[in-house]
């Protein structure tokens, strides 16, 4: 097996050959492991048994986060004087050491005990909202279904009452694999860290039975502004409904805003405008995530949105208003109804490869020790082991530069001017135009077969 962060592209499909096998029974019984089977374990089995990183994702039988799972697990938040020292440290790194913001080091108590590659997959906690869209004959209702899914999981990105924390910065080539849902409604999730400076990630999620997929490329762009930090998400989320001649839904992101960097309580909110566009059907949405402004130390979860059709781009078909962490209502010219109540949603069960079935560059293998030490509030050892991982990556980078070796992502390629997972092209037969030379090697027939049956669909 390749060492952490150095994937050998030609051998990766063989390494993943058995991951498509899903030995689960959904009656809660023990998983029966057949010889050479890829083994997955329910996310709840990680907590207190094999792994403690899944503290924000563990579910009970009803899909509700148990009350005893603490979203603030980890080291205590800093007092005001310490917080100012953190700000001064970052300011020193930016102004004196000339570091880009994304390379600045944060104290361990500012970190969530999991990697960003895992955090990104929270978007698919309600993947079941996508499963029936290809059976919907109305293009308008299909569009509203995509909009509902898009709005459903932002409250998981910013849990109510949770302290503001950053995720562990993934190493180059870091992978995260998971399955959301049960039986035919199960979605396969694959995320890879595709660049490190600046950091950017790509992920794909798909369900072949329901002929639907989502792909995304995300690169955070961080800006300090007075008492707040704004993180713009560069990239896009693209949804495909293959049952309707490859309907394509292109979604942009809001920005994250952290208040109280210098004074006041650190709190996070969403802000800015985002869009969803389906050129094939002519429907689009303009969404505004309200924010409280530069001088405020309060936050809001309010939003409003308008849905349009190309037949009349000035007159909205629907108005949406409400809060992305509770109730959003939708209104046309005659009526107003509840469009989405995230409080009533049940998260799709999440399944992960067993620890001994994970690769050396998989998120929980890379960061497992550090995450355990963060939760145990063992700051000295967490910092030491985090630094060791980062120094190892710097040494590998120096070695590649010395030998003039160019690194390429193992799972994602540049297609149509964005990062995409070629396995979806093989699985669904989408003839995407390559906008730049493919960095990955040509696939053998064996590899193509792996992509078509990837993750059991």
PDB file of C-alpha atoms in Angstrom, residues 77-235:
ATOM      1  CA  UNK A  77     -12.714  27.758  24.140  1.00  0.00           C
ATOM      2  CA  UNK A  78     -10.111  30.419  24.936  1.00  0.00           C
ATOM      3  CA  UNK A  79     -10.715  33.350  27.303  1.00  0.00           C
ATOM      4  CA  UNK A  80     -10.796  36.823  25.814  1.00  0.00           C
ATOM      5  CA  UNK A  81      -7.121  37.632  26.464  1.00  0.00           C
ATOM      6  CA  UNK A  82      -6.024  34.345  24.872  1.00  0.00           C
ATOM      7  CA  UNK A  83      -8.277  35.021  21.899  1.00  0.00           C
ATOM      8  CA  UNK A  84      -6.562  38.343  21.333  1.00  0.00           C
ATOM      9  CA  UNK A  85      -3.213  36.583  21.428  1.00  0.00           C
ATOM     10  CA  UNK A  86      -4.479  34.201  18.745  1.00  0.00           C
ATOM     11  CA  UNK A  87      -5.494  37.121  16.573  1.00  0.00           C
ATOM     12  CA  UNK A  88      -2.153  38.837  17.100  1.00  0.00           C
ATOM     13  CA  UNK A  89      -0.353  35.602  16.243  1.00  0.00           C
ATOM     14  CA  UNK A  90      -2.269  35.248  12.987  1.00  0.00           C
ATOM     15  CA  UNK A  91      -1.739  38.917  12.187  1.00  0.00           C
ATOM     16  CA  UNK A  92       2.001  38.465  12.790  1.00  0.00           C
ATOM     17  CA  UNK A  93       2.103  35.424  10.506  1.00  0.00           C
ATOM     18  CA  UNK A  94       0.339  37.346   7.746  1.00  0.00           C
ATOM     19  CA  UNK A  95       2.110  40.714   7.995  1.00  0.00           C
ATOM     20  CA  UNK A  96       5.610  39.848   9.231  1.00  0.00           C
ATOM     21  CA  UNK A  97       6.147  36.276   8.071  1.00  0.00           C
ATOM     22  CA  UNK A  98       4.239  36.980   4.842  1.00  0.00           C
ATOM     23  CA  UNK A  99       2.198  33.798   5.100  1.00  0.00           C
ATOM     24  CA  UNK A 100      -1.062  33.459   3.167  1.00  0.00           C
ATOM     25  CA  UNK A 101      -4.008  33.245   5.559  1.00  0.00           C
ATOM     26  CA  UNK A 102      -4.669  29.619   4.689  1.00  0.00           C
ATOM     27  CA  UNK A 103      -1.127  28.689   5.909  1.00  0.00           C
ATOM     28  CA  UNK A 104      -1.476  30.285   9.329  1.00  0.00           C
ATOM     29  CA  UNK A 105      -1.324  27.892  12.293  1.00  0.00           C
ATOM     30  CA  UNK A 106      -4.213  27.782  14.775  1.00  0.00           C
ATOM     31  CA  UNK A 107      -3.948  26.515  18.359  1.00  0.00           C
ATOM     32  CA  UNK A 108      -5.264  23.007  18.957  1.00  0.00           C
ATOM     33  CA  UNK A 109      -8.268  24.231  20.982  1.00  0.00           C
ATOM     34  CA  UNK A 110      -9.498  25.975  17.812  1.00  0.00           C
ATOM     35  CA  UNK A 111      -9.728  22.682  15.908  1.00  0.00           C
ATOM     36  CA  UNK A 112     -12.584  20.250  15.427  1.00  0.00           C
ATOM     37  CA  UNK A 113     -11.456  16.608  15.781  1.00  0.00           C
ATOM     38  CA  UNK A 114     -12.002  15.666  12.152  1.00  0.00           C
ATOM     39  CA  UNK A 115     -10.712  16.582   8.744  1.00  0.00           C
ATOM     40  CA  UNK A 116     -12.340  18.980   6.301  1.00  0.00           C
ATOM     41  CA  UNK A 117     -12.769  16.117   3.814  1.00  0.00           C
ATOM     42  CA  UNK A 118     -15.160  14.503   6.291  1.00  0.00           C
ATOM     43  CA  UNK A 119     -16.872  17.764   7.214  1.00  0.00           C
ATOM     44  CA  UNK A 120     -17.778  18.397   3.563  1.00  0.00           C
ATOM     45  CA  UNK A 121     -19.815  15.200   3.367  1.00  0.00           C
ATOM     46  CA  UNK A 122     -22.289  16.588   5.934  1.00  0.00           C
ATOM     47  CA  UNK A 123     -23.975  18.089   2.871  1.00  0.00           C
ATOM     48  CA  UNK A 124     -25.364  14.604   2.161  1.00  0.00           C
ATOM     49  CA  UNK A 125     -26.912  13.930   5.540  1.00  0.00           C
ATOM     50  CA  UNK A 126     -30.317  14.248   3.850  1.00  0.00           C
ATOM     51  CA  UNK A 127     -29.434  12.533   0.582  1.00  0.00           C
ATOM     52  CA  UNK A 128     -32.793  10.741   0.644  1.00  0.00           C
ATOM     53  CA  UNK A 129     -34.345  14.020  -0.545  1.00  0.00           C
ATOM     54  CA  UNK A 130     -32.791  13.331  -3.952  1.00  0.00           C
ATOM     55  CA  UNK A 131     -33.915   9.757  -4.481  1.00  0.00           C
ATOM     56  CA  UNK A 132     -37.373  10.347  -5.997  1.00  0.00           C
ATOM     57  CA  UNK A 133     -36.580  13.271  -8.287  1.00  0.00           C
ATOM     58  CA  UNK A 134     -36.099  11.238 -11.473  1.00  0.00           C
ATOM     59  CA  UNK A 135     -39.622   9.830 -11.038  1.00  0.00           C
ATOM     60  CA  UNK A 136     -41.079  13.356 -10.890  1.00  0.00           C
ATOM     61  CA  UNK A 137     -42.581  14.317 -14.309  1.00  0.00           C
ATOM     62  CA  UNK A 138     -42.786  18.050 -13.538  1.00  0.00           C
ATOM     63  CA  UNK A 139     -39.554  19.983 -14.277  1.00  0.00           C
ATOM     64  CA  UNK A 140     -40.707  22.666 -11.849  1.00  0.00           C
ATOM     65  CA  UNK A 141     -41.093  20.173  -8.997  1.00  0.00           C
ATOM     66  CA  UNK A 142     -37.756  18.586  -9.852  1.00  0.00           C
ATOM     67  CA  UNK A 143     -36.119  21.983  -9.568  1.00  0.00           C
ATOM     68  CA  UNK A 144     -37.827  22.660  -6.240  1.00  0.00           C
ATOM     69  CA  UNK A 145     -36.580  19.270  -5.050  1.00  0.00           C
ATOM     70  CA  UNK A 146     -32.991  20.205  -5.842  1.00  0.00           C
ATOM     71  CA  UNK A 147     -33.522  23.539  -4.079  1.00  0.00           C
ATOM     72  CA  UNK A 148     -34.876  21.770  -0.993  1.00  0.00           C
ATOM     73  CA  UNK A 149     -31.851  19.469  -0.855  1.00  0.00           C
ATOM     74  CA  UNK A 150     -29.488  22.435  -1.277  1.00  0.00           C
ATOM     75  CA  UNK A 151     -31.050  24.247   1.684  1.00  0.00           C
ATOM     76  CA  UNK A 152     -31.389  21.215   3.960  1.00  0.00           C
ATOM     77  CA  UNK A 153     -27.927  20.746   5.487  1.00  0.00           C
ATOM     78  CA  UNK A 154     -26.459  24.189   6.113  1.00  0.00           C
ATOM     79  CA  UNK A 155     -27.502  23.935   9.763  1.00  0.00           C
ATOM     80  CA  UNK A 156     -25.153  20.930  10.104  1.00  0.00           C
ATOM     81  CA  UNK A 157     -22.253  23.034   8.868  1.00  0.00           C
ATOM     82  CA  UNK A 158     -22.931  25.565  11.630  1.00  0.00           C
ATOM     83  CA  UNK A 159     -24.560  23.656  14.534  1.00  0.00           C
ATOM     84  CA  UNK A 160     -26.658  25.869  16.785  1.00  0.00           C
ATOM     85  CA  UNK A 161     -24.861  26.658  20.010  1.00  0.00           C
ATOM     86  CA  UNK A 162     -21.596  25.032  18.934  1.00  0.00           C
ATOM     87  CA  UNK A 163     -18.336  26.852  19.412  1.00  0.00           C
ATOM     88  CA  UNK A 164     -16.572  28.158  16.329  1.00  0.00           C
ATOM     89  CA  UNK A 165     -13.888  25.696  15.314  1.00  0.00           C
ATOM     90  CA  UNK A 166     -11.848  24.939  12.242  1.00  0.00           C
ATOM     91  CA  UNK A 167     -11.375  21.465  10.797  1.00  0.00           C
ATOM     92  CA  UNK A 168      -8.046  19.700  10.446  1.00  0.00           C
ATOM     93  CA  UNK A 169      -6.419  20.717   7.174  1.00  0.00           C
ATOM     94  CA  UNK A 170      -6.359  17.631   4.906  1.00  0.00           C
ATOM     95  CA  UNK A 171      -3.067  16.364   3.561  1.00  0.00           C
ATOM     96  CA  UNK A 172      -2.546  16.305  -0.187  1.00  0.00           C
ATOM     97  CA  UNK A 173      -4.325  13.296  -1.658  1.00  0.00           C
ATOM     98  CA  UNK A 174      -6.326  12.594   1.487  1.00  0.00           C
ATOM     99  CA  UNK A 175      -9.428  10.462   0.838  1.00  0.00           C
ATOM    100  CA  UNK A 176     -12.722  10.132   2.655  1.00  0.00           C
ATOM    101  CA  UNK A 177     -15.235   7.427   1.708  1.00  0.00           C
ATOM    102  CA  UNK A 178     -18.693   6.835   3.109  1.00  0.00           C
ATOM    103  CA  UNK A 179     -22.194   5.637   2.293  1.00  0.00           C
ATOM    104  CA  UNK A 180     -25.326   7.537   3.305  1.00  0.00           C
ATOM    105  CA  UNK A 181     -28.728   5.858   3.482  1.00  0.00           C
ATOM    106  CA  UNK A 182     -29.958   2.269   3.347  1.00  0.00           C
ATOM    107  CA  UNK A 183     -30.793  -0.271   0.649  1.00  0.00           C
ATOM    108  CA  UNK A 184     -31.618   1.259  -2.744  1.00  0.00           C
ATOM    109  CA  UNK A 185     -31.586   4.780  -1.308  1.00  0.00           C
ATOM    110  CA  UNK A 186     -27.917   4.550  -0.369  1.00  0.00           C
ATOM    111  CA  UNK A 187     -25.569   7.191  -1.774  1.00  0.00           C
ATOM    112  CA  UNK A 188     -21.868   6.595  -2.296  1.00  0.00           C
ATOM    113  CA  UNK A 189     -19.595   9.440  -1.214  1.00  0.00           C
ATOM    114  CA  UNK A 190     -16.009  10.045  -2.267  1.00  0.00           C
ATOM    115  CA  UNK A 191     -13.953  13.098  -1.288  1.00  0.00           C
ATOM    116  CA  UNK A 192     -10.321  13.872  -2.117  1.00  0.00           C
ATOM    117  CA  UNK A 193      -7.987  16.727  -1.222  1.00  0.00           C
ATOM    118  CA  UNK A 194      -6.784  17.743  -4.673  1.00  0.00           C
ATOM    119  CA  UNK A 195      -4.470  20.656  -3.823  1.00  0.00           C
ATOM    120  CA  UNK A 196      -2.814  21.808  -0.611  1.00  0.00           C
ATOM    121  CA  UNK A 197      -1.611  25.386  -1.247  1.00  0.00           C
ATOM    122  CA  UNK A 198      -4.176  26.772  -1.596  1.00  0.00           C
ATOM    123  CA  UNK A 199      -6.246  23.963  -0.069  1.00  0.00           C
ATOM    124  CA  UNK A 200      -9.084  22.669  -2.219  1.00  0.00           C
ATOM    125  CA  UNK A 201     -11.269  19.582  -2.179  1.00  0.00           C
ATOM    126  CA  UNK A 202     -13.447  17.721  -4.643  1.00  0.00           C
ATOM    127  CA  UNK A 203     -16.196  15.258  -3.867  1.00  0.00           C
ATOM    128  CA  UNK A 204     -18.799  13.172  -5.631  1.00  0.00           C
ATOM    129  CA  UNK A 205     -21.960  11.432  -4.457  1.00  0.00           C
ATOM    130  CA  UNK A 206     -24.173   9.165  -6.505  1.00  0.00           C
ATOM    131  CA  UNK A 207     -26.957   6.603  -6.550  1.00  0.00           C
ATOM    132  CA  UNK A 208     -27.086   4.606  -9.786  1.00  0.00           C
ATOM    133  CA  UNK A 209     -30.507   3.057  -9.146  1.00  0.00           C
ATOM    134  CA  UNK A 210     -32.143   6.477  -8.817  1.00  0.00           C
ATOM    135  CA  UNK A 211     -29.913   7.929 -11.574  1.00  0.00           C
ATOM    136  CA  UNK A 212     -28.758  10.940  -9.616  1.00  0.00           C
ATOM    137  CA  UNK A 213     -25.374  12.353  -8.673  1.00  0.00           C
ATOM    138  CA  UNK A 214     -23.785  15.418  -7.116  1.00  0.00           C
ATOM    139  CA  UNK A 215     -20.256  16.695  -7.682  1.00  0.00           C
ATOM    140  CA  UNK A 216     -18.467  19.611  -6.091  1.00  0.00           C
ATOM    141  CA  UNK A 217     -15.219  21.514  -6.069  1.00  0.00           C
ATOM    142  CA  UNK A 218     -14.517  23.813  -3.105  1.00  0.00           C
ATOM    143  CA  UNK A 219     -11.607  26.139  -2.415  1.00  0.00           C
ATOM    144  CA  UNK A 220     -11.940  28.376   0.678  1.00  0.00           C
ATOM    145  CA  UNK A 221     -10.743  31.963   0.230  1.00  0.00           C
ATOM    146  CA  UNK A 222     -10.281  33.686   3.607  1.00  0.00           C
ATOM    147  CA  UNK A 223     -10.394  37.438   4.255  1.00  0.00           C
ATOM    148  CA  UNK A 224      -9.967  39.364   7.511  1.00  0.00           C
ATOM    149  CA  UNK A 225     -12.191  42.405   7.879  1.00  0.00           C
ATOM    150  CA  UNK A 226     -12.150  44.213  11.216  1.00  0.00           C
ATOM    151  CA  UNK A 227     -13.757  42.075  13.896  1.00  0.00           C
ATOM    152  CA  UNK A 228     -14.771  39.315  11.518  1.00  0.00           C
ATOM    153  CA  UNK A 229     -13.375  36.753   9.096  1.00  0.00           C
ATOM    154  CA  UNK A 230     -15.151  35.964   5.834  1.00  0.00           C
ATOM    155  CA  UNK A 231     -14.573  32.678   4.031  1.00  0.00           C
ATOM    156  CA  UNK A 232     -15.676  32.667   0.406  1.00  0.00           C
ATOM    157  CA  UNK A 233     -16.233  29.217  -1.092  1.00  0.00           C
ATOM    158  CA  UNK A 234     -14.795  29.210  -4.598  1.00  0.00           C
ATOM    159  CA  UNK A 235     -16.225  26.470  -6.808  1.00  0.00           C
TER     160      UNK A 235
END
